[in-house]
Tab-separated table of C-alpha atoms (C1' of nucleotides) in Angstrom:
chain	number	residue	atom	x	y	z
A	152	UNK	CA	103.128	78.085	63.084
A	153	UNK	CA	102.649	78.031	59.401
A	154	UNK	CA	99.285	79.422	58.623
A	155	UNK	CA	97.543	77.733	55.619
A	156	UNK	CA	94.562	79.380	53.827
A	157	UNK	CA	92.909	78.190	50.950
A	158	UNK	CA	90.740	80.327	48.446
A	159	UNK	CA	87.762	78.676	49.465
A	160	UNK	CA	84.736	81.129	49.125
A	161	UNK	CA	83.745	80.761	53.435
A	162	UNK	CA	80.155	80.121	53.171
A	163	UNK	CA	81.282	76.920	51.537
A	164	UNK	CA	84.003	75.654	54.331
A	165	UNK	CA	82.982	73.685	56.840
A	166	UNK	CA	84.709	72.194	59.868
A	167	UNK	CA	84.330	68.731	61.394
A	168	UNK	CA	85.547	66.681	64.674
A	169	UNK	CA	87.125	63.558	64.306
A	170	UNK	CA	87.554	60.845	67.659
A	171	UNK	CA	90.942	58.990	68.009
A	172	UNK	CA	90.144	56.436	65.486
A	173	UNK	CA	87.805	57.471	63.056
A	174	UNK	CA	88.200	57.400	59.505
A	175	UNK	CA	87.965	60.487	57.477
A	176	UNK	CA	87.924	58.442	53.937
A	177	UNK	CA	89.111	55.773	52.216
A	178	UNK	CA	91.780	54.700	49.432
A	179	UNK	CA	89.269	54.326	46.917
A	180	UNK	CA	86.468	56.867	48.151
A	181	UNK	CA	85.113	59.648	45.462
A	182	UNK	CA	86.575	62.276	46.125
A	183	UNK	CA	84.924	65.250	47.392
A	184	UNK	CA	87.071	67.967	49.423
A	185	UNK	CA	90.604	68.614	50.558
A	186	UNK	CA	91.699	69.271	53.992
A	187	UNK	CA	93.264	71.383	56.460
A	188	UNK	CA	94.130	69.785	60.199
A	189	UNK	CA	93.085	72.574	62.834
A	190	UNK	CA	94.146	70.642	65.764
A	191	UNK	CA	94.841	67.374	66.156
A	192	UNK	CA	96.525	64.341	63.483
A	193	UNK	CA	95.542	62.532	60.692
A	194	UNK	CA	97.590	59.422	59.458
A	195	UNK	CA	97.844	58.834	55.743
A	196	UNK	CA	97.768	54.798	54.667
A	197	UNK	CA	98.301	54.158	51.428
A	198	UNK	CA	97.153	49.862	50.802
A	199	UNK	CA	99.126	48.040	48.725
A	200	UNK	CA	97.922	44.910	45.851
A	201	UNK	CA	99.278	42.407	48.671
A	202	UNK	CA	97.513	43.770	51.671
A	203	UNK	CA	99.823	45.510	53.026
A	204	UNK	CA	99.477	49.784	54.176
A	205	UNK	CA	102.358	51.505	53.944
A	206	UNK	CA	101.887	55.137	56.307
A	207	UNK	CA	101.993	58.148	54.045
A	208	UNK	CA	102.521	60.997	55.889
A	209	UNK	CA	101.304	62.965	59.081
A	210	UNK	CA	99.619	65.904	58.874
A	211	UNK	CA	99.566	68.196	61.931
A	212	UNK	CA	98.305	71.245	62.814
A	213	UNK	CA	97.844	73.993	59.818
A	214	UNK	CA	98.764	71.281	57.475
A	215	UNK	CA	96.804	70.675	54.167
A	216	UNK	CA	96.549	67.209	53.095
A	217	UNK	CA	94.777	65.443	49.992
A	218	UNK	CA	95.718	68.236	47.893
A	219	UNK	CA	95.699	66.018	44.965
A	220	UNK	CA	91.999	65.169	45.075
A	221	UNK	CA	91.642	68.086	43.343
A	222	UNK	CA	93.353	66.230	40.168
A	223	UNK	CA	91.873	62.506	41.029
A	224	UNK	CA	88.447	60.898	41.164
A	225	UNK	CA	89.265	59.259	44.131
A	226	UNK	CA	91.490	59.137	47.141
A	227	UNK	CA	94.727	57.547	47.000
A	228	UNK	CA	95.099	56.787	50.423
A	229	UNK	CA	92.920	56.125	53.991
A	230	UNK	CA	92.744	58.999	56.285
A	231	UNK	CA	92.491	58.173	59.861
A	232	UNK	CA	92.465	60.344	63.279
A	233	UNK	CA	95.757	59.310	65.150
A	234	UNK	CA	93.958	61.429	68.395
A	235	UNK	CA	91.174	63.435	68.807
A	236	UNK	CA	90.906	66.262	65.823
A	237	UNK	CA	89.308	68.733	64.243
A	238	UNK	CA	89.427	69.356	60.926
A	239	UNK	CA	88.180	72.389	57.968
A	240	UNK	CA	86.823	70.854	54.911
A	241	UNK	CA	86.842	72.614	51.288
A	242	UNK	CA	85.106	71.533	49.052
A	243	UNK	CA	86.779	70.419	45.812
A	244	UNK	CA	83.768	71.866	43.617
A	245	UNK	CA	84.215	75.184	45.574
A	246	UNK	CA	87.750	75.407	44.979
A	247	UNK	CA	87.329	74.478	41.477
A	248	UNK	CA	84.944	77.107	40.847
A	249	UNK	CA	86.769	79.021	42.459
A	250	UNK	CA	89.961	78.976	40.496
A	251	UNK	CA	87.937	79.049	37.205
A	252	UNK	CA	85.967	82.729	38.574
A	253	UNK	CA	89.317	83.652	39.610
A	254	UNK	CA	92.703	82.921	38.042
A	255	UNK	CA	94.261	84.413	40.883
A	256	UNK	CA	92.921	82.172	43.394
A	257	UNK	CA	94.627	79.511	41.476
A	258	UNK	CA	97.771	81.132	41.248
A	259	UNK	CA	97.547	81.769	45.553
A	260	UNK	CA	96.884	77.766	45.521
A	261	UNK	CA	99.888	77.200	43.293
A	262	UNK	CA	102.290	79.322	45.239
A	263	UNK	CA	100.689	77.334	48.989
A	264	UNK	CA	101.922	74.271	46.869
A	265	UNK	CA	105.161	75.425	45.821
A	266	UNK	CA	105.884	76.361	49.553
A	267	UNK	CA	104.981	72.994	50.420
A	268	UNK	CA	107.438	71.355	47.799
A	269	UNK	CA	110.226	73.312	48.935
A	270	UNK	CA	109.972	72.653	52.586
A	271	UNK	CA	109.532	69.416	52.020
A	272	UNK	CA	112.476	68.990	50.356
A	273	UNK	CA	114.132	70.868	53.103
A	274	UNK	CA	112.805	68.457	55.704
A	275	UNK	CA	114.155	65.886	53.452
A	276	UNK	CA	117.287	67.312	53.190
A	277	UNK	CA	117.852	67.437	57.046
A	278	UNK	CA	117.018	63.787	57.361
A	279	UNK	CA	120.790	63.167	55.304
A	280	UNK	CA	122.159	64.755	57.855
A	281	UNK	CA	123.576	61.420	60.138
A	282	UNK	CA	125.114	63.436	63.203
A	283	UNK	CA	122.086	64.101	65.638
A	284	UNK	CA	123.653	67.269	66.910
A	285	UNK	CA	124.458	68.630	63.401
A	286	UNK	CA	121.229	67.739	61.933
A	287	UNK	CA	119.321	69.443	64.713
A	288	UNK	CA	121.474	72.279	64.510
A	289	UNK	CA	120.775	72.793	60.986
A	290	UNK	CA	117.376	72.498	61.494
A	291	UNK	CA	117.075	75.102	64.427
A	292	UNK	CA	119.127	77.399	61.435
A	293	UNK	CA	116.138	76.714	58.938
A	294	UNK	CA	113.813	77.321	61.279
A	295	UNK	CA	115.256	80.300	62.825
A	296	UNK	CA	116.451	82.115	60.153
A	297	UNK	CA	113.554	83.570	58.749
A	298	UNK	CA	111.991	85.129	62.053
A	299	UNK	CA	114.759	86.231	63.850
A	300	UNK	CA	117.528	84.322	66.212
A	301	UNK	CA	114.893	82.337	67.972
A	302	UNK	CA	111.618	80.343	68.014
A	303	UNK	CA	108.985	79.115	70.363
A	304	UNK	CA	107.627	75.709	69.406
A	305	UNK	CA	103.996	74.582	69.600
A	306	UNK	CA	104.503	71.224	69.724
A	307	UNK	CA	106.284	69.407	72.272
A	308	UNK	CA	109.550	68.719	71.737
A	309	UNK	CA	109.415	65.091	71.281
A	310	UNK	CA	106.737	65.690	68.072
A	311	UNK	CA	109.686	68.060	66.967
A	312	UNK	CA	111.995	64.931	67.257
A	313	UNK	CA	109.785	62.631	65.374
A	314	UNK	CA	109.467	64.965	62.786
A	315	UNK	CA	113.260	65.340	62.133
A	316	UNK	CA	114.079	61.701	62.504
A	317	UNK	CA	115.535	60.859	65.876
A	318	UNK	CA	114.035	59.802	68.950
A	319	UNK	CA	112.910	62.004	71.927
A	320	UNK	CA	115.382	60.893	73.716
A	321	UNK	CA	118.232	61.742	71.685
A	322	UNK	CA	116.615	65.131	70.302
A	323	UNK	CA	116.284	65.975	74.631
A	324	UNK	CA	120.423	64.849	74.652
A	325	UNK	CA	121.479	66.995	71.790
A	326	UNK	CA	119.453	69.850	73.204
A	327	UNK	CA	121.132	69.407	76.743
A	328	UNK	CA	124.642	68.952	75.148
A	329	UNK	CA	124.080	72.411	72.703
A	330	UNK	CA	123.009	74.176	75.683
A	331	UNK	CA	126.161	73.229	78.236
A	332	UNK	CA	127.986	74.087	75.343
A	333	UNK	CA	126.518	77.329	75.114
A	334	UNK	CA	125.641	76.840	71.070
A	335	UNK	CA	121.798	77.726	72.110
A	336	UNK	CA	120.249	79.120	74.997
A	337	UNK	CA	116.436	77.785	76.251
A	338	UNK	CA	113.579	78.730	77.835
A	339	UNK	CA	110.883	75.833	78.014
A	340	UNK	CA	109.833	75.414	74.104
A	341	UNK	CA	111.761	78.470	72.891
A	342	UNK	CA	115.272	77.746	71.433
A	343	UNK	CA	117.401	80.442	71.137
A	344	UNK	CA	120.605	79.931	68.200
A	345	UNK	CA	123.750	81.686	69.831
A	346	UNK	CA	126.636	82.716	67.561
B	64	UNK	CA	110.958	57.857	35.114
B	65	UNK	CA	109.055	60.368	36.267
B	66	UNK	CA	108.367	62.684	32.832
B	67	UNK	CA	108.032	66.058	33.835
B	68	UNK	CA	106.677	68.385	31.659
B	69	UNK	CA	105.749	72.275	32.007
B	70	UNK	CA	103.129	74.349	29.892
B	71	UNK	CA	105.709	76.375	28.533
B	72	UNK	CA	105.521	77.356	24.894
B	73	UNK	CA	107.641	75.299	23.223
B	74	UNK	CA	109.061	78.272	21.087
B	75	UNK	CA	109.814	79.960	24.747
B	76	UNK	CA	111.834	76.895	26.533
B	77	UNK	CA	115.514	76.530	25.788
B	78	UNK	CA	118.142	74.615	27.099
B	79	UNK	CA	121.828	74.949	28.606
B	80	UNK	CA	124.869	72.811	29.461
B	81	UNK	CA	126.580	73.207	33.161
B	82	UNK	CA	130.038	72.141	33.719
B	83	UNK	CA	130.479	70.836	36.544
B	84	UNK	CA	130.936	73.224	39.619
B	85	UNK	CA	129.072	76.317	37.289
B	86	UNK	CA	126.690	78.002	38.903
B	87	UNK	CA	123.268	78.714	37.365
B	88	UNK	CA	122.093	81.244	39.986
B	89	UNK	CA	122.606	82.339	43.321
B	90	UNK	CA	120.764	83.316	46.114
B	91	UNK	CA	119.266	87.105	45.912
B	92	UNK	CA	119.388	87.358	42.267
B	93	UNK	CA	116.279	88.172	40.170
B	94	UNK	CA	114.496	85.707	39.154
B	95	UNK	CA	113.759	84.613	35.525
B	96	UNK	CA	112.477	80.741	34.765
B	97	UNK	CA	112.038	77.443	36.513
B	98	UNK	CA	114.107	74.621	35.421
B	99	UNK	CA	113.919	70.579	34.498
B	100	UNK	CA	117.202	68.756	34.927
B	101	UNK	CA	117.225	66.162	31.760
B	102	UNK	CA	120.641	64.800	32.974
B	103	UNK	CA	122.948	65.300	35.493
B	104	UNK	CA	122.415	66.979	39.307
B	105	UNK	CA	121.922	70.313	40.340
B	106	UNK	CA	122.761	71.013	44.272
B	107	UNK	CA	120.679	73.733	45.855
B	108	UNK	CA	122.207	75.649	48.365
B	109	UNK	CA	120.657	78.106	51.174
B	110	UNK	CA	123.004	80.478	52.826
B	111	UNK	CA	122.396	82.092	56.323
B	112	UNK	CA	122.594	85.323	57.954
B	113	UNK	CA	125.704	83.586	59.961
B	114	UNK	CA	127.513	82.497	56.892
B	115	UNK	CA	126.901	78.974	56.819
B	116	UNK	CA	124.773	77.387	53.511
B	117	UNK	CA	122.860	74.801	54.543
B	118	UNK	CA	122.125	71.999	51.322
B	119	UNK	CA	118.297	72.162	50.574
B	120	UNK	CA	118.126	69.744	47.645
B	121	UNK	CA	119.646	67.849	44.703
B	122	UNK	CA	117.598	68.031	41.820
B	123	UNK	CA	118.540	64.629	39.214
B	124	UNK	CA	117.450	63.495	35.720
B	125	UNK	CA	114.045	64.895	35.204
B	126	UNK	CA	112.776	67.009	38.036
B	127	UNK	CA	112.011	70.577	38.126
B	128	UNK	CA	113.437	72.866	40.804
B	129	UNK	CA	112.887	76.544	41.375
B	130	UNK	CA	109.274	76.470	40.986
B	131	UNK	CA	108.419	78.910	44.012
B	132	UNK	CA	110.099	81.813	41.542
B	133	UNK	CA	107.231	82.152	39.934
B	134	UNK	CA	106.003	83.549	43.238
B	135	UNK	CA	108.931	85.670	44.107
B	136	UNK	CA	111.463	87.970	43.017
B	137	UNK	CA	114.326	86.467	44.024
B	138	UNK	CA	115.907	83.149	44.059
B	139	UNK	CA	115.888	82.193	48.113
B	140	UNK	CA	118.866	79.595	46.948
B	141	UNK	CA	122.393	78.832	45.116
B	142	UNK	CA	121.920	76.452	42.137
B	143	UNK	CA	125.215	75.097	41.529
B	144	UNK	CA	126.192	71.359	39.199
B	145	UNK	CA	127.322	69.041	40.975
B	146	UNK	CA	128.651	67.244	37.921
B	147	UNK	CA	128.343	68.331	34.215
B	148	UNK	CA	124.500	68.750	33.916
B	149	UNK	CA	121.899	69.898	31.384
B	150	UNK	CA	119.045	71.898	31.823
B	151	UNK	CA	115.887	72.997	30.650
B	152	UNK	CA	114.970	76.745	30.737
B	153	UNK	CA	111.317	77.466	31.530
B	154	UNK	CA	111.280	81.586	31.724
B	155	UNK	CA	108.586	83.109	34.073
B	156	UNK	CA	107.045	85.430	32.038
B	157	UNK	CA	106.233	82.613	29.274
B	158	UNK	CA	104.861	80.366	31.874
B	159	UNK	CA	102.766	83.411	34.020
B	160	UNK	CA	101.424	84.085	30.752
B	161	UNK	CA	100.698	80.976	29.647
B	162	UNK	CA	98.447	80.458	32.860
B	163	UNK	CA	96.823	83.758	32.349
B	164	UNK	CA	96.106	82.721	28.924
B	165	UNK	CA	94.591	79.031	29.220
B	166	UNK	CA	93.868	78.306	32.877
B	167	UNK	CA	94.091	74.528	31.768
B	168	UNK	CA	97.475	74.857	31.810
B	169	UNK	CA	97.869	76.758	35.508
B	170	UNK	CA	95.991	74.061	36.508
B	171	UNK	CA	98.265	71.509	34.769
B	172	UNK	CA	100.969	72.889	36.498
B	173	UNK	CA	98.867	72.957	39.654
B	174	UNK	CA	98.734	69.040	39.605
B	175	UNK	CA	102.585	68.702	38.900
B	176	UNK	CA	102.924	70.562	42.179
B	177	UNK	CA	100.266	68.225	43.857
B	178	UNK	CA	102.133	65.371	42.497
B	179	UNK	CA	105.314	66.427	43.865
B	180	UNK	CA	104.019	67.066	47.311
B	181	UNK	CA	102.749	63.636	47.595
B	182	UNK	CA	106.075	62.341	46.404
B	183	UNK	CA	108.354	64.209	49.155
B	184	UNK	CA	105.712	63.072	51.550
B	185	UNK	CA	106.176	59.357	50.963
B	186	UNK	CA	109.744	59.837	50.253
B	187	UNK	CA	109.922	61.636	53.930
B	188	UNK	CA	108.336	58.996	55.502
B	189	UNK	CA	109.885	56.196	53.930
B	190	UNK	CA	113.067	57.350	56.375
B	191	UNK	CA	111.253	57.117	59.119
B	192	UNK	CA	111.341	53.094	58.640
B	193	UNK	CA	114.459	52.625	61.261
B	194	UNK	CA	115.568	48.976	59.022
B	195	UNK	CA	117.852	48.801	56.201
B	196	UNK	CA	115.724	46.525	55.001
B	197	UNK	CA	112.165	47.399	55.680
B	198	UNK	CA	113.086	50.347	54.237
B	199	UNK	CA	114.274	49.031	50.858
B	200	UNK	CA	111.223	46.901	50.849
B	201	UNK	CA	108.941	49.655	51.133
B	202	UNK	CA	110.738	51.756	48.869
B	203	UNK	CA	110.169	49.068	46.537
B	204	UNK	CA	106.599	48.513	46.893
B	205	UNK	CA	106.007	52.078	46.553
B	206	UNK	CA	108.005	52.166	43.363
B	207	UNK	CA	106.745	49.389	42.162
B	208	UNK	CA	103.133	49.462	42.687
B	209	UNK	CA	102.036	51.220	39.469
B	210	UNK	CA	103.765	49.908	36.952
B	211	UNK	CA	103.713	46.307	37.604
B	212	UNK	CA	106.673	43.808	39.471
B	213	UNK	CA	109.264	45.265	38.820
B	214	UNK	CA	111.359	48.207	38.049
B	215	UNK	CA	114.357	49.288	36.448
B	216	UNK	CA	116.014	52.216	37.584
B	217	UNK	CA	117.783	54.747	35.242
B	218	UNK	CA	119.954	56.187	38.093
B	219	UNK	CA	123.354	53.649	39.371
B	220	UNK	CA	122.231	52.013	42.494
B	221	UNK	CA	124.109	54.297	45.019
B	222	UNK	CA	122.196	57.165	43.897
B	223	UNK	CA	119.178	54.751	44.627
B	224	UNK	CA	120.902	54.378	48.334
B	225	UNK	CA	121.443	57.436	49.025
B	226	UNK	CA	117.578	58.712	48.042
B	227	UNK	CA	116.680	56.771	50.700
B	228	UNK	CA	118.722	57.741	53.124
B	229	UNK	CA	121.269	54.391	52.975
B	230	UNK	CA	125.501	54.241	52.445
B	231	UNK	CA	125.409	52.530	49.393
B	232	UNK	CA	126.998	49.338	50.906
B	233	UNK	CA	124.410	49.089	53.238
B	234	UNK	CA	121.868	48.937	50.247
B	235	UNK	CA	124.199	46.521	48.390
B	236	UNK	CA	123.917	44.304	51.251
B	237	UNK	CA	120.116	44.350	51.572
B	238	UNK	CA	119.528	43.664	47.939
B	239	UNK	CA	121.829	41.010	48.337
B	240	UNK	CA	120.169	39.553	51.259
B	241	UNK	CA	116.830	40.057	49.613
B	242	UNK	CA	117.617	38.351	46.513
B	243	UNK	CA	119.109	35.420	48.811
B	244	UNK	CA	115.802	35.035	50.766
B	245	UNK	CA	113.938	35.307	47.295
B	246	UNK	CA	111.971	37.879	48.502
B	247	UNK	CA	113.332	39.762	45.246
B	248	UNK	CA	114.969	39.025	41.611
B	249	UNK	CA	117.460	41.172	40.272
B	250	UNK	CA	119.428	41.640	36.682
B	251	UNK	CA	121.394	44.937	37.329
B	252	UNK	CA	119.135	47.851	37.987
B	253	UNK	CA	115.655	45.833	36.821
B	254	UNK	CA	114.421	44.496	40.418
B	255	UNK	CA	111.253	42.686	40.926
B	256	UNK	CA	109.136	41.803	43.818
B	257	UNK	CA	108.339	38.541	44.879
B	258	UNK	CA	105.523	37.174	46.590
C	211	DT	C1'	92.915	71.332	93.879
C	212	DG	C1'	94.168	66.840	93.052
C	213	DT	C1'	95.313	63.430	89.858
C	214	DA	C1'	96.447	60.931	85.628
C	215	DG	C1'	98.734	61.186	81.674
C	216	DA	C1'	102.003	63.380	78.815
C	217	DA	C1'	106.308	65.676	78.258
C	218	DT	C1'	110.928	66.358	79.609
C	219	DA	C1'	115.108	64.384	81.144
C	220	DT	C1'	119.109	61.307	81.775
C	221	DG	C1'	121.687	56.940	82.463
C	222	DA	C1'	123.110	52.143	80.759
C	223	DC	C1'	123.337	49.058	77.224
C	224	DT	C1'	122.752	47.214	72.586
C	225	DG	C1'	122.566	46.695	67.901
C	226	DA	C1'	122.420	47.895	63.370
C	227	DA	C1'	124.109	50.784	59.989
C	228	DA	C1'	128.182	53.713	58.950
C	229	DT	C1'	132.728	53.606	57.924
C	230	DC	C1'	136.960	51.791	56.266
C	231	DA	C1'	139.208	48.652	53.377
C	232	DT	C1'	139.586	46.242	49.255
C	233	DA	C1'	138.237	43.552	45.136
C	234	DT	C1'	135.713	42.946	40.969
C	235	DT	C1'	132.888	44.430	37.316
C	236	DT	C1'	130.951	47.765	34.411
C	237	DT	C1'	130.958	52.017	31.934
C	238	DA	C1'	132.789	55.962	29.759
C	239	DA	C1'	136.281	58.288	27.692
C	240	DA	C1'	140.578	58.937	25.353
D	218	DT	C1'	141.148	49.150	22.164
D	219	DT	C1'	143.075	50.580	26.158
D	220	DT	C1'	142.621	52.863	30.233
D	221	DA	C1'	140.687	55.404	33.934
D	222	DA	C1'	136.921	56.151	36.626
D	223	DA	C1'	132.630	54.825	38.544
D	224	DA	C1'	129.565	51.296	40.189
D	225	DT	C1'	128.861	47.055	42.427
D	226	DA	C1'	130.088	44.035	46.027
D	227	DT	C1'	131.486	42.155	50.542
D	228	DG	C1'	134.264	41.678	54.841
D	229	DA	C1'	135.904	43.791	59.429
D	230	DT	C1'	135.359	47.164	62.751
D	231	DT	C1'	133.470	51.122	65.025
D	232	DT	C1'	130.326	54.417	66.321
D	233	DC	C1'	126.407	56.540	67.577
D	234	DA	C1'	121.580	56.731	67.902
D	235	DG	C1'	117.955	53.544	69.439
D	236	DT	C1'	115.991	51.169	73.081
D	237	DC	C1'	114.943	50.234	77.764
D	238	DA	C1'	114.565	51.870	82.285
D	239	DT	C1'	113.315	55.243	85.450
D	240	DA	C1'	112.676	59.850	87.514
D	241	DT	C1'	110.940	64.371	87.481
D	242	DT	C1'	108.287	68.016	85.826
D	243	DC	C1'	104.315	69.804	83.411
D	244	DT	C1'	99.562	70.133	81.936
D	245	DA	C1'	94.846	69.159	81.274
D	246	DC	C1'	90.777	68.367	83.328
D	247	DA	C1'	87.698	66.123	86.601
DNA sequence: TGTAGAATATGACTGAAATCATATTTTAAA
DNA sequence: TTTAAAATATGATTTCAGTCATATTCTACA
């Protein structure tokens, strides 16, 4: 899906596998690298003064995550495997030099983040969206209309679901009504817009 | 709330008043600065190869939008007021200079960017709380967590709701149950938590 | 290749938030 | 200061997605 790449010089990146479970850091930790998810999960928990953890975010395949440790001393959140996953580690020094050898390698940085913010705000966007059909119909739109008038999903189709708001069950509904109406045509994971 | 401030040369940044309904770009045209909203909304608007526009964001008091056209030529969106609205004009060149200049600053802006990612993230997941008034609660605690007990928001209440993802009466209703269970006090927009 | 677990799928029912209606209060504007 | 518009508030009703249940593919992997 979306490739991410950070200017990390190689020698310097490292991968790592996390079990179901483990804990990559925690709220409070030095900070030392940022992270991309190859495959797997990792569940952001952010604690709170009166115990409680409120979850952050997900981060799934090709997605960055603890971005901001570049700009803190320490983590601002626990990072835990939700399954079995492996993950590439860059070092914050490394990037750091990095950008300072290289202004351009900060610039590349800046513009992953600015992709980030706007499809995030996109994905927010969608989640106003209170029909189930119409919201997954606009989302197949952002989705689609980049590559051309279809796409082939990675994930199942329930993690799809999740990550636009609804539950499996209704996403599967919506996609059976669009298709007897003939609004998109399917082929397993691939979702074709027609019209 | 949130200050938002770009490393723009002061002597470079200007500002401009939007009536309501004016449009400040549209989609496909050449871009020429980033923008903070000081007051008022600005609705950004994606149209599609089929016709439709699809509603990517509302940028409100404070926030900067158009940030990814400092990595491309054109604007990917409309930017249209939804209500008279004033702006502040960051041009590209200053700001592309300014990094090349004093990396400080690129990295500066790097951090806003950081900041903002980790914002939509917990702002995204915040809907994924199914109850009216879990939801509120967490929204509270994660507004509330920095500063101290309490907050006091600038924006009316509905625009609160609708953030979140709630009809306004709905978040009427949980404040009101909220403040009836004592798990919060209120005096207009200043909320605290208790316990 | 067989098997367990996950993903896909669909029906029935429920509940909680949206919607509609309306009133009061606050704010902004004339 | 008066007035109009927006925000706050709450009740009644409806709707639609969630939940629960269950069945049928897939898929990974032993």
């Amino acid at each position: 899906m979306t490739y991410t790449q950070l200017p990390t010089p190689k020698a310097e990146v490292s991968t790592q596998r996390l079990l179901k479970g483990e804990t990559l850091f925690y709220q409070g930790d030095h900070t030392a690298a940022i992270f991309i998810v190859i495959t797997g999960r990792i569940r952001l928990l952010r604690h709170l003064a009166d115990g409680n953890a409120i979850p952050l975010y997900f981060a799934n395949d090709g997605e960055t995550f603890s971005e901001a440790a570049l700009f803190s001393d320490v983590y601002h959140c626990d990072a835990i495997a939700e399954k079995n996953t492996e993950i590439e580690i860059h070092p914050k020094k490394a990037l750091l030099d990095a950008f300072a050898v290289n202004p351009d390698l900060a610039m590349t940085f800046m513009a992953h983040l600015a992709r980030q913010v706007i499809n995030l705000r996109s994905r927010l966007e969608i989640r106003n969206i209170r029909s189930a059909e119409e919201r997954v119909i606009q989302f197949l739109k952002l989705e689609i209309s980049d590559p051309g008038n279809s796409i082939t999903f990675a994930s199942p189709l329930k993690d799809i679901a999740a990550s636009i708001g609804l539950s499996h069950e209704a996403f599967y509904r919506v996609l059976s009504t669009l298709e007897r109406e003939g609004k998109i045509v399917r082929e397993g994971r691939k979702i074709g817009l027609v019209g």
